[in-house]
Amino acid sequence: MGKKLLIVESPAKAKTIGKYLGEDFVVKSSVGHIRDLPKESGAIVIAPVGPDKWTFTPKYVVSDGKDKVVSELKSAVKSSDEIFLASDPDREGEAIAWHLHEVLAPVAGKKPFHRVTYNEITKSAVTKAVADPHDIDMPRVDAQQARRILDRIVGYKVSPLLWKNINCPNNRSLSAGRVQSVALRLLVERQREIDAFKPETYFLMGVEARKREGGATFVARLARLDGEKPNVREQLVVNNLLLDLSGAELSVEDIKAQPKKRHALPPFTTSTLQQAASSVLGFSPGKTMKLAQALYEQGHITYMRTDSVNISEQARAAAREFVEREYGAEFYPDTPNIFRSKADAQGAHEAIRPTNIGLVPAQAKMDAMELKLYDLIWRRFLASQMADARTTVRTVVLGALKPGLAHRYRFTASATDIDFEGFLKVMKLSLKAKRPDSDEDDEDTDEVASLPPLAVGETLDVARWLADEKQTKGPSHYSEASLIKALEENGVGRPSTYAATIETLKTREYAVNEKKKLIPLERGFLVCDWLVKKLEPLFNVGYTAKMEAELDKVEEQGEPMNDMLSEFYAKFLRAVAECAEPAPDKEKFLAVFAILDEVKEWKPAKKVGRRTYDDRAFVESVKEQMESGRPLSSRQLEFLVRMALGYSSQIPDVEARLKECGVTASSSPAAQKADDGIVRYCFEVLDRIGGMDGNPFLKSLRDQFEGGRGLSPKQLSILARNVGDNALSLPDCEEVRAKLAGYADGGFQDNVSDPTIPKILDLFKGVTEWRPATKKGKKVYDDKSFVESLVDQYSRRNSLSPRQLMALKRVAVAYRSAIPDFDAKAEGLGLKGVPSSSEKSAEVVEGAADSKSTPKRRSRKKAK
């Protein structure tokens, strides 16, 4: 092994760089981050050190699935004399380098660590970076840690408030995020603007004209009516104007020629690349970044996470040479184009550009999608270095001529002629005006594709007068591209966060992308409205942008991370405290404690997963909390009331007494608690049926019930359905079903008792090799487990559902080559003509009724 170890993030990058450094180096990949905050709470230790001052200490752990990677890197470190940390040149990359150092330093001993950075993966850039290493930039690392801590505090502290206060399906998947929630607010507020907008009808009037000697017609718009801008809103006015113009002819009153220059756009930053790829190629921001990452790692483009439009002098010189060689010296500007980055951009970075301008897209060999993005980047960069396009906008003014006209009419039409293509030689752009806040062309302009040769005083024929009914257009929905633009303009988030932010909005079902428009959904409205109502100071555009600026200060000015986080945390705690419900009356706690003091025999402590539920210990802990003067919560009171109701056998008239204390059952979650007697009956019947212990969902319900926590009506409904569906093997099945019918929403399955079922199941006894299990999303498709679950169910129920039977037949057909004499048996078992599960997905089963899925969800489940 070589004496120098260089570590990058990705295997693809390692492979590319390994070709450049020769035998002295071994190049390894960390495969992204090797450490992260653990998912559970307590990952950040927040310790007070004074009034409104805290320290924030993250407790990192090796990321899931990275133990093997870390072990291999440690072995490589032991065999090396020097370690070069070559992760990406941004905050995230600096943090990765620091984490690598922290994990590997203990095994490195006194071996030196070096930090190397480069903006492009080319031999010259990489070798130059290795020859000139530097130390890890700790202010940049602190900025990344501060961002991570901010996001964790907001997500872990605010998301539970959403779960508690927002009532919607699957509300435990609701989440809040420092940038995500502001982006959602922009979508929701824009949607409300659209909903509130009242379109007004107006008429766009004009004329279709042609030269006297014939030829193509062109359209001119009515620009002035009696010297004023026309504002025609009623059909009656239109009719009168058309009547007035009837029989009139046109005269060319004026022709104006205005020279204009069109400047090239700057090379791409991360956000402008995402916007252009969305508008031009239809790529989502996530897809764009994935393709750009691949192009970067292959050495085709510079680093793709940047907010700078700077380019190196070498790149500028290469572009000049290419332009002058391929297009001519006149296509390169007299003075090189210099673009200014935003004030908060990272100036040391470059814009996104091709590393080799000579690799023209037509000759590049790469994946089709990568090529489309490369072509966009290549053209944008090359165009940014070329001369301005020179155009002439020719505007013709027409007047209406007719004796006795009631009004004065002036019509205009404009066409743009390209005098010199300049950068348009490589980057075709529409020259038509755009609507504000939209990618659509403005329909109300007088622009036309071309105008015929005309002279002042020339008379033109009228082909027809025009009066198009229009409606005023309100605000447009955000597209993914325009939302990124809005976030960037408002200083919310950073280039590396935009794609993930939009993806989160979609995966959380806060918004959906319909016809390139981001439409907020009901869940999004609920979350946004609650956050704005309760925590508006934390989730407004201005404050979020201010936090981004504070993070920049940590990185660029060395502001202490804990000072910046303390300022945020103080405001955060005040905002969260203000949105909390007022603490319940202490007297109510004392009254409930007095009632619970009558309990002589407490239920034994029950361990469910990692948690232990102990009624007596809970009561004592709340008493101790009250005696110490610490604030109590409404939730604690609710649990105590629920607990008291659970001991009704030891506390006489408990419900009436609670009501006297001002704590009624209706104000407690206990009112939403299922009947314990029916729940107990369900579990007794399940014990009689047998064979149900393997169902994890039913086991969790039993643990919950036996732990003293009642079931909800919805949980009872699922439990009752499972019992009724599995009761077919019991002699009193009808009696069981009759008793549970009122609790089982949707009723019970009418399963099939088909005599062919056991024979079809027997076919699989000869199958020795099964197709490997596959995973699609969260669903696992496993033929062997599926068949075994149906065998188990049939042994208990003596039946399958119609959907299960059809799925079983399809799986059988898929294994026909492994089943002896299949063709001879198929016809008698109803398998002829049935498509196999490899031809048509047969494993999607609206599973056995004792599946843990809800009735509305369709997924392949093992039968029970």
PDB file of N, CA and C in Angstrom, residues 570-652:
ATOM      1  N   ALA A 570     -32.879  31.444  22.693  1.00  0.00           N
ATOM      2  CA  ALA A 570     -33.661  32.273  23.612  1.00  0.00           C
ATOM      3  C   ALA A 570     -34.985  32.681  22.962  1.00  0.00           C
ATOM      4  N   LYS A 571     -34.915  33.116  21.709  1.00  0.00           N
ATOM      5  CA  LYS A 571     -36.137  33.502  20.993  1.00  0.00           C
ATOM      6  C   LYS A 571     -37.015  32.284  20.762  1.00  0.00           C
ATOM      7  N   PHE A 572     -36.404  31.157  20.454  1.00  0.00           N
ATOM      8  CA  PHE A 572     -37.153  29.933  20.187  1.00  0.00           C
ATOM      9  C   PHE A 572     -37.931  29.503  21.430  1.00  0.00           C
ATOM     10  N   LEU A 573     -37.262  29.483  22.589  1.00  0.00           N
ATOM     11  CA  LEU A 573     -37.938  29.056  23.821  1.00  0.00           C
ATOM     12  C   LEU A 573     -39.107  29.970  24.152  1.00  0.00           C
ATOM     13  N   ARG A 574     -38.923  31.296  23.979  1.00  0.00           N
ATOM     14  CA  ARG A 574     -40.021  32.230  24.264  1.00  0.00           C
ATOM     15  C   ARG A 574     -41.205  31.976  23.342  1.00  0.00           C
ATOM     16  N   ALA A 575     -40.910  31.734  22.049  1.00  0.00           N
ATOM     17  CA  ALA A 575     -41.996  31.514  21.088  1.00  0.00           C
ATOM     18  C   ALA A 575     -42.744  30.231  21.395  1.00  0.00           C
ATOM     19  N   VAL A 576     -42.010  29.177  21.723  1.00  0.00           N
ATOM     20  CA  VAL A 576     -42.656  27.895  22.029  1.00  0.00           C
ATOM     21  C   VAL A 576     -43.475  28.021  23.312  1.00  0.00           C
ATOM     22  N   ALA A 577     -42.943  28.735  24.311  1.00  0.00           N
ATOM     23  CA  ALA A 577     -43.665  28.905  25.572  1.00  0.00           C
ATOM     24  C   ALA A 577     -44.960  29.682  25.362  1.00  0.00           C
ATOM     25  N   GLU A 578     -44.920  30.688  24.511  1.00  0.00           N
ATOM     26  CA  GLU A 578     -46.113  31.500  24.265  1.00  0.00           C
ATOM     27  C   GLU A 578     -47.208  30.723  23.554  1.00  0.00           C
ATOM     28  N   CYS A 579     -46.806  29.708  22.761  1.00  0.00           N
ATOM     29  CA  CYS A 579     -47.831  28.957  22.029  1.00  0.00           C
ATOM     30  C   CYS A 579     -48.369  27.795  22.841  1.00  0.00           C
ATOM     31  N   ALA A 580     -47.766  27.531  24.007  1.00  0.00           N
ATOM     32  CA  ALA A 580     -48.208  26.396  24.821  1.00  0.00           C
ATOM     33  C   ALA A 580     -49.537  26.724  25.498  1.00  0.00           C
ATOM     34  N   GLU A 581     -50.292  25.670  25.761  1.00  0.00           N
ATOM     35  CA  GLU A 581     -51.551  25.843  26.487  1.00  0.00           C
ATOM     36  C   GLU A 581     -51.248  26.222  27.936  1.00  0.00           C
ATOM     37  N   PRO A 582     -52.113  27.018  28.574  1.00  0.00           N
ATOM     38  CA  PRO A 582     -51.862  27.368  29.974  1.00  0.00           C
ATOM     39  C   PRO A 582     -51.864  26.128  30.857  1.00  0.00           C
ATOM     40  N   ALA A 583     -51.026  26.151  31.867  1.00  0.00           N
ATOM     41  CA  ALA A 583     -50.940  24.999  32.767  1.00  0.00           C
ATOM     42  C   ALA A 583     -52.270  24.790  33.475  1.00  0.00           C
ATOM     43  N   PRO A 584     -52.678  23.534  33.684  1.00  0.00           N
ATOM     44  CA  PRO A 584     -53.951  23.271  34.363  1.00  0.00           C
ATOM     45  C   PRO A 584     -53.893  23.668  35.844  1.00  0.00           C
ATOM     46  N   ASP A 585     -55.062  23.824  36.417  1.00  0.00           N
ATOM     47  CA  ASP A 585     -55.197  24.215  37.808  1.00  0.00           C
ATOM     48  C   ASP A 585     -54.565  23.153  38.714  1.00  0.00           C
ATOM     49  N   LYS A 586     -53.728  23.621  39.631  1.00  0.00           N
ATOM     50  CA  LYS A 586     -53.062  22.695  40.569  1.00  0.00           C
ATOM     51  C   LYS A 586     -54.072  21.935  41.402  1.00  0.00           C
ATOM     52  N   GLU A 587     -55.210  22.573  41.730  1.00  0.00           N
ATOM     53  CA  GLU A 587     -56.225  21.926  42.564  1.00  0.00           C
ATOM     54  C   GLU A 587     -56.794  20.680  41.881  1.00  0.00           C
ATOM     55  N   LYS A 588     -56.847  20.700  40.572  1.00  0.00           N
ATOM     56  CA  LYS A 588     -57.353  19.522  39.849  1.00  0.00           C
ATOM     57  C   LYS A 588     -56.394  18.340  40.013  1.00  0.00           C
ATOM     58  N   PHE A 589     -55.099  18.625  39.985  1.00  0.00           N
ATOM     59  CA  PHE A 589     -54.123  17.554  40.212  1.00  0.00           C
ATOM     60  C   PHE A 589     -54.311  16.970  41.609  1.00  0.00           C
ATOM     61  N   LEU A 590     -54.452  17.849  42.607  1.00  0.00           N
ATOM     62  CA  LEU A 590     -54.601  17.371  43.989  1.00  0.00           C
ATOM     63  C   LEU A 590     -55.846  16.503  44.140  1.00  0.00           C
ATOM     64  N   ALA A 591     -56.936  16.904  43.456  1.00  0.00           N
ATOM     65  CA  ALA A 591     -58.173  16.127  43.541  1.00  0.00           C
ATOM     66  C   ALA A 591     -58.006  14.744  42.914  1.00  0.00           C
ATOM     67  N   VAL A 592     -57.334  14.692  41.765  1.00  0.00           N
ATOM     68  CA  VAL A 592     -57.126  13.398  41.107  1.00  0.00           C
ATOM     69  C   VAL A 592     -56.177  12.526  41.922  1.00  0.00           C
ATOM     70  N   PHE A 593     -55.129  13.143  42.524  1.00  0.00           N
ATOM     71  CA  PHE A 593     -54.232  12.374  43.384  1.00  0.00           C
ATOM     72  C   PHE A 593     -55.004  11.747  44.549  1.00  0.00           C
ATOM     73  N   ALA A 594     -55.920  12.512  45.141  1.00  0.00           N
ATOM     74  CA  ALA A 594     -56.705  11.994  46.276  1.00  0.00           C
ATOM     75  C   ALA A 594     -57.528  10.785  45.852  1.00  0.00           C
ATOM     76  N   ILE A 595     -58.084  10.832  44.640  1.00  0.00           N
ATOM     77  CA  ILE A 595     -58.862   9.695  44.143  1.00  0.00           C
ATOM     78  C   ILE A 595     -57.952   8.495  43.908  1.00  0.00           C
ATOM     79  N   LEU A 596     -56.775   8.728  43.321  1.00  0.00           N
ATOM     80  CA  LEU A 596     -55.856   7.624  43.033  1.00  0.00           C
ATOM     81  C   LEU A 596     -55.256   7.029  44.307  1.00  0.00           C
ATOM     82  N   ASP A 597     -55.271   7.789  45.413  1.00  0.00           N
ATOM     83  CA  ASP A 597     -54.757   7.251  46.685  1.00  0.00           C
ATOM     84  C   ASP A 597     -55.580   6.063  47.173  1.00  0.00           C
ATOM     85  N   GLU A 598     -56.790   5.895  46.627  1.00  0.00           N
ATOM     86  CA  GLU A 598     -57.641   4.774  47.038  1.00  0.00           C
ATOM     87  C   GLU A 598     -57.242   3.462  46.377  1.00  0.00           C
ATOM     88  N   VAL A 599     -56.336   3.518  45.398  1.00  0.00           N
ATOM     89  CA  VAL A 599     -55.890   2.294  44.730  1.00  0.00           C
ATOM     90  C   VAL A 599     -55.015   1.507  45.691  1.00  0.00           C
ATOM     91  N   LYS A 600     -55.404   0.273  45.970  1.00  0.00           N
ATOM     92  CA  LYS A 600     -54.653  -0.584  46.893  1.00  0.00           C
ATOM     93  C   LYS A 600     -53.692  -1.515  46.144  1.00  0.00           C
ATOM     94  N   GLU A 601     -54.091  -1.907  44.927  1.00  0.00           N
ATOM     95  CA  GLU A 601     -53.265  -2.859  44.179  1.00  0.00           C
ATOM     96  C   GLU A 601     -53.008  -2.301  42.782  1.00  0.00           C
ATOM     97  N   TRP A 602     -51.775  -1.869  42.570  1.00  0.00           N
ATOM     98  CA  TRP A 602     -51.414  -1.294  41.281  1.00  0.00           C
ATOM     99  C   TRP A 602     -51.111  -2.392  40.274  1.00  0.00           C
ATOM    100  N   LYS A 603     -51.402  -2.101  39.037  1.00  0.00           N
ATOM    101  CA  LYS A 603     -51.070  -3.058  37.979  1.00  0.00           C
ATOM    102  C   LYS A 603     -49.560  -3.202  37.894  1.00  0.00           C
ATOM    103  N   PRO A 604     -49.063  -4.404  37.600  1.00  0.00           N
ATOM    104  CA  PRO A 604     -47.614  -4.580  37.496  1.00  0.00           C
ATOM    105  C   PRO A 604     -47.041  -3.767  36.336  1.00  0.00           C
ATOM    106  N   ALA A 605     -45.789  -3.340  36.517  1.00  0.00           N
ATOM    107  CA  ALA A 605     -45.112  -2.588  35.454  1.00  0.00           C
ATOM    108  C   ALA A 605     -45.011  -3.454  34.208  1.00  0.00           C
ATOM    109  N   LYS A 606     -45.173  -2.813  33.062  1.00  0.00           N
ATOM    110  CA  LYS A 606     -45.166  -3.543  31.792  1.00  0.00           C
ATOM    111  C   LYS A 606     -44.145  -2.904  30.869  1.00  0.00           C
ATOM    112  N   LYS A 607     -43.275  -3.729  30.286  1.00  0.00           N
ATOM    113  CA  LYS A 607     -42.278  -3.220  29.350  1.00  0.00           C
ATOM    114  C   LYS A 607     -42.754  -3.467  27.927  1.00  0.00           C
ATOM    115  N   VAL A 608     -42.863  -2.405  27.142  1.00  0.00           N
ATOM    116  CA  VAL A 608     -43.259  -2.491  25.736  1.00  0.00           C
ATOM    117  C   VAL A 608     -42.151  -1.853  24.911  1.00  0.00           C
ATOM    118  N   GLY A 609     -41.418  -2.690  24.198  1.00  0.00           N
ATOM    119  CA  GLY A 609     -40.264  -2.184  23.465  1.00  0.00           C
ATOM    120  C   GLY A 609     -39.230  -1.672  24.444  1.00  0.00           C
ATOM    121  N   ARG A 610     -38.799  -0.421  24.263  1.00  0.00           N
ATOM    122  CA  ARG A 610     -37.792   0.161  25.148  1.00  0.00           C
ATOM    123  C   ARG A 610     -38.413   0.854  26.357  1.00  0.00           C
ATOM    124  N   ARG A 611     -39.739   0.986  26.339  1.00  0.00           N
ATOM    125  CA  ARG A 611     -40.396   1.753  27.390  1.00  0.00           C
ATOM    126  C   ARG A 611     -40.985   0.831  28.457  1.00  0.00           C
ATOM    127  N   THR A 612     -40.963   1.308  29.668  1.00  0.00           N
ATOM    128  CA  THR A 612     -41.606   0.593  30.776  1.00  0.00           C
ATOM    129  C   THR A 612     -42.767   1.444  31.276  1.00  0.00           C
ATOM    130  N   TYR A 613     -43.952   0.847  31.324  1.00  0.00           N
ATOM    131  CA  TYR A 613     -45.147   1.560  31.779  1.00  0.00           C
ATOM    132  C   TYR A 613     -45.469   1.095  33.201  1.00  0.00           C
ATOM    133  N   ASP A 614     -45.390   2.027  34.154  1.00  0.00           N
ATOM    134  CA  ASP A 614     -45.597   1.718  35.567  1.00  0.00           C
ATOM    135  C   ASP A 614     -46.504   2.793  36.147  1.00  0.00           C
ATOM    136  N   ASP A 615     -47.763   2.436  36.384  1.00  0.00           N
ATOM    137  CA  ASP A 615     -48.749   3.424  36.841  1.00  0.00           C
ATOM    138  C   ASP A 615     -48.327   4.090  38.147  1.00  0.00           C
ATOM    139  N   ARG A 616     -47.923   3.277  39.103  1.00  0.00           N
ATOM    140  CA  ARG A 616     -47.573   3.820  40.419  1.00  0.00           C
ATOM    141  C   ARG A 616     -46.380   4.775  40.319  1.00  0.00           C
ATOM    142  N   ALA A 617     -45.377   4.369  39.561  1.00  0.00           N
ATOM    143  CA  ALA A 617     -44.188   5.214  39.412  1.00  0.00           C
ATOM    144  C   ALA A 617     -44.542   6.527  38.716  1.00  0.00           C
ATOM    145  N   PHE A 618     -45.467   6.474  37.747  1.00  0.00           N
ATOM    146  CA  PHE A 618     -45.861   7.688  37.044  1.00  0.00           C
ATOM    147  C   PHE A 618     -46.545   8.662  37.995  1.00  0.00           C
ATOM    148  N   VAL A 619     -47.464   8.142  38.827  1.00  0.00           N
ATOM    149  CA  VAL A 619     -48.168   9.007  39.779  1.00  0.00           C
ATOM    150  C   VAL A 619     -47.179   9.653  40.741  1.00  0.00           C
ATOM    151  N   GLU A 620     -46.246   8.860  41.247  1.00  0.00           N
ATOM    152  CA  GLU A 620     -45.264   9.397  42.199  1.00  0.00           C
ATOM    153  C   GLU A 620     -44.384  10.456  41.542  1.00  0.00           C
ATOM    154  N   SER A 621     -44.027  10.251  40.273  1.00  0.00           N
ATOM    155  CA  SER A 621     -43.159  11.218  39.596  1.00  0.00           C
ATOM    156  C   SER A 621     -43.871  12.546  39.387  1.00  0.00           C
ATOM    157  N   VAL A 622     -45.177  12.495  39.084  1.00  0.00           N
ATOM    158  CA  VAL A 622     -45.930  13.746  38.890  1.00  0.00           C
ATOM    159  C   VAL A 622     -46.101  14.461  40.228  1.00  0.00           C
ATOM    160  N   LYS A 623     -46.334  13.692  41.304  1.00  0.00           N
ATOM    161  CA  LYS A 623     -46.434  14.312  42.628  1.00  0.00           C
ATOM    162  C   LYS A 623     -45.135  15.030  42.998  1.00  0.00           C
ATOM    163  N   GLU A 624     -44.037  14.339  42.743  1.00  0.00           N
ATOM    164  CA  GLU A 624     -42.729  14.923  43.059  1.00  0.00           C
ATOM    165  C   GLU A 624     -42.486  16.188  42.239  1.00  0.00           C
ATOM    166  N   GLN A 625     -42.912  16.159  40.980  1.00  0.00           N
ATOM    167  CA  GLN A 625     -42.746  17.333  40.115  1.00  0.00           C
ATOM    168  C   GLN A 625     -43.536  18.507  40.658  1.00  0.00           C
ATOM    169  N   MET A 626     -44.765  18.250  41.122  1.00  0.00           N
ATOM    170  CA  MET A 626     -45.605  19.321  41.651  1.00  0.00           C
ATOM    171  C   MET A 626     -45.012  19.878  42.945  1.00  0.00           C
ATOM    172  N   GLU A 627     -44.511  18.986  43.809  1.00  0.00           N
ATOM    173  CA  GLU A 627     -43.953  19.427  45.087  1.00  0.00           C
ATOM    174  C   GLU A 627     -42.688  20.258  44.893  1.00  0.00           C
ATOM    175  N   SER A 628     -41.947  19.981  43.811  1.00  0.00           N
ATOM    176  CA  SER A 628     -40.711  20.727  43.565  1.00  0.00           C
ATOM    177  C   SER A 628     -40.981  22.074  42.890  1.00  0.00           C
ATOM    178  N   GLY A 629     -42.240  22.328  42.567  1.00  0.00           N
ATOM    179  CA  GLY A 629     -42.588  23.606  41.974  1.00  0.00           C
ATOM    180  C   GLY A 629     -42.424  23.684  40.475  1.00  0.00           C
ATOM    181  N   ARG A 630     -42.078  22.563  39.838  1.00  0.00           N
ATOM    182  CA  ARG A 630     -41.928  22.566  38.383  1.00  0.00           C
ATOM    183  C   ARG A 630     -43.310  22.563  37.726  1.00  0.00           C
ATOM    184  N   PRO A 631     -43.463  23.199  36.579  1.00  0.00           N
ATOM    185  CA  PRO A 631     -44.791  23.299  35.950  1.00  0.00           C
ATOM    186  C   PRO A 631     -45.308  21.933  35.489  1.00  0.00           C
ATOM    187  N   LEU A 632     -46.617  21.764  35.606  1.00  0.00           N
ATOM    188  CA  LEU A 632     -47.292  20.541  35.157  1.00  0.00           C
ATOM    189  C   LEU A 632     -48.036  20.832  33.859  1.00  0.00           C
ATOM    190  N   SER A 633     -48.328  19.774  33.097  1.00  0.00           N
ATOM    191  CA  SER A 633     -48.969  19.958  31.795  1.00  0.00           C
ATOM    192  C   SER A 633     -50.368  19.355  31.766  1.00  0.00           C
ATOM    193  N   SER A 634     -51.156  19.823  30.809  1.00  0.00           N
ATOM    194  CA  SER A 634     -52.493  19.264  30.609  1.00  0.00           C
ATOM    195  C   SER A 634     -52.407  17.784  30.234  1.00  0.00           C
ATOM    196  N   ARG A 635     -51.363  17.443  29.502  1.00  0.00           N
ATOM    197  CA  ARG A 635     -51.206  16.048  29.089  1.00  0.00           C
ATOM    198  C   ARG A 635     -51.018  15.137  30.301  1.00  0.00           C
ATOM    199  N   GLN A 636     -50.251  15.599  31.286  1.00  0.00           N
ATOM    200  CA  GLN A 636     -50.074  14.800  32.495  1.00  0.00           C
ATOM    201  C   GLN A 636     -51.406  14.597  33.214  1.00  0.00           C
ATOM    202  N   LEU A 637     -52.209  15.660  33.287  1.00  0.00           N
ATOM    203  CA  LEU A 637     -53.519  15.537  33.925  1.00  0.00           C
ATOM    204  C   LEU A 637     -54.395  14.546  33.166  1.00  0.00           C
ATOM    205  N   GLU A 638     -54.322  14.588  31.834  1.00  0.00           N
ATOM    206  CA  GLU A 638     -55.112  13.666  31.022  1.00  0.00           C
ATOM    207  C   GLU A 638     -54.732  12.220  31.310  1.00  0.00           C
ATOM    208  N   PHE A 639     -53.430  11.972  31.443  1.00  0.00           N
ATOM    209  CA  PHE A 639     -52.982  10.607  31.748  1.00  0.00           C
ATOM    210  C   PHE A 639     -53.473  10.159  33.123  1.00  0.00           C
ATOM    211  N   LEU A 640     -53.427  11.048  34.090  1.00  0.00           N
ATOM    212  CA  LEU A 640     -53.875  10.691  35.445  1.00  0.00           C
ATOM    213  C   LEU A 640     -55.372  10.375  35.457  1.00  0.00           C
ATOM    214  N   VAL A 641     -56.157  11.170  34.721  1.00  0.00           N
ATOM    215  CA  VAL A 641     -57.599  10.924  34.646  1.00  0.00           C
ATOM    216  C   VAL A 641     -57.872   9.583  33.979  1.00  0.00           C
ATOM    217  N   ARG A 642     -57.164   9.339  32.885  1.00  0.00           N
ATOM    218  CA  ARG A 642     -57.318   8.067  32.175  1.00  0.00           C
ATOM    219  C   ARG A 642     -56.949   6.899  33.089  1.00  0.00           C
ATOM    220  N   MET A 643     -55.902   7.090  33.875  1.00  0.00           N
ATOM    221  CA  MET A 643     -55.461   6.034  34.780  1.00  0.00           C
ATOM    222  C   MET A 643     -56.527   5.763  35.849  1.00  0.00           C
ATOM    223  N   ALA A 644     -57.080   6.838  36.413  1.00  0.00           N
ATOM    224  CA  ALA A 644     -58.116   6.671  37.434  1.00  0.00           C
ATOM    225  C   ALA A 644     -59.305   5.892  36.887  1.00  0.00           C
ATOM    226  N   LEU A 645     -59.722   6.200  35.663  1.00  0.00           N
ATOM    227  CA  LEU A 645     -60.821   5.475  35.045  1.00  0.00           C
ATOM    228  C   LEU A 645     -60.470   4.005  34.852  1.00  0.00           C
ATOM    229  N   GLY A 646     -59.186   3.713  34.641  1.00  0.00           N
ATOM    230  CA  GLY A 646     -58.751   2.328  34.463  1.00  0.00           C
ATOM    231  C   GLY A 646     -58.795   1.521  35.744  1.00  0.00           C
ATOM    232  N   TYR A 647     -58.900   2.187  36.903  1.00  0.00           N
ATOM    233  CA  TYR A 647     -58.983   1.495  38.195  1.00  0.00           C
ATOM    234  C   TYR A 647     -60.387   1.606  38.781  1.00  0.00           C
ATOM    235  N   SER A 648     -61.378   1.605  37.911  1.00  0.00           N
ATOM    236  CA  SER A 648     -62.768   1.776  38.369  1.00  0.00           C
ATOM    237  C   SER A 648     -63.201   0.664  39.313  1.00  0.00           C
ATOM    238  N   SER A 649     -62.593  -0.518  39.214  1.00  0.00           N
ATOM    239  CA  SER A 649     -62.967  -1.634  40.105  1.00  0.00           C
ATOM    240  C   SER A 649     -62.533  -1.363  41.541  1.00  0.00           C
ATOM    241  N   GLN A 650     -61.539  -0.488  41.745  1.00  0.00           N
ATOM    242  CA  GLN A 650     -61.063  -0.187  43.104  1.00  0.00           C
ATOM    243  C   GLN A 650     -61.506   1.191  43.595  1.00  0.00           C
ATOM    244  N   ILE A 651     -62.025   2.022  42.677  1.00  0.00           N
ATOM    245  CA  ILE A 651     -62.435   3.381  43.047  1.00  0.00           C
ATOM    246  C   ILE A 651     -63.930   3.519  42.777  1.00  0.00           C
ATOM    247  N   PRO A 652     -64.758   3.480  43.793  1.00  0.00           N
ATOM    248  CA  PRO A 652     -66.203   3.577  43.578  1.00  0.00           C
ATOM    249  C   PRO A 652     -66.594   4.917  42.933  1.00  0.00           C
TER     250      PRO A 652
END
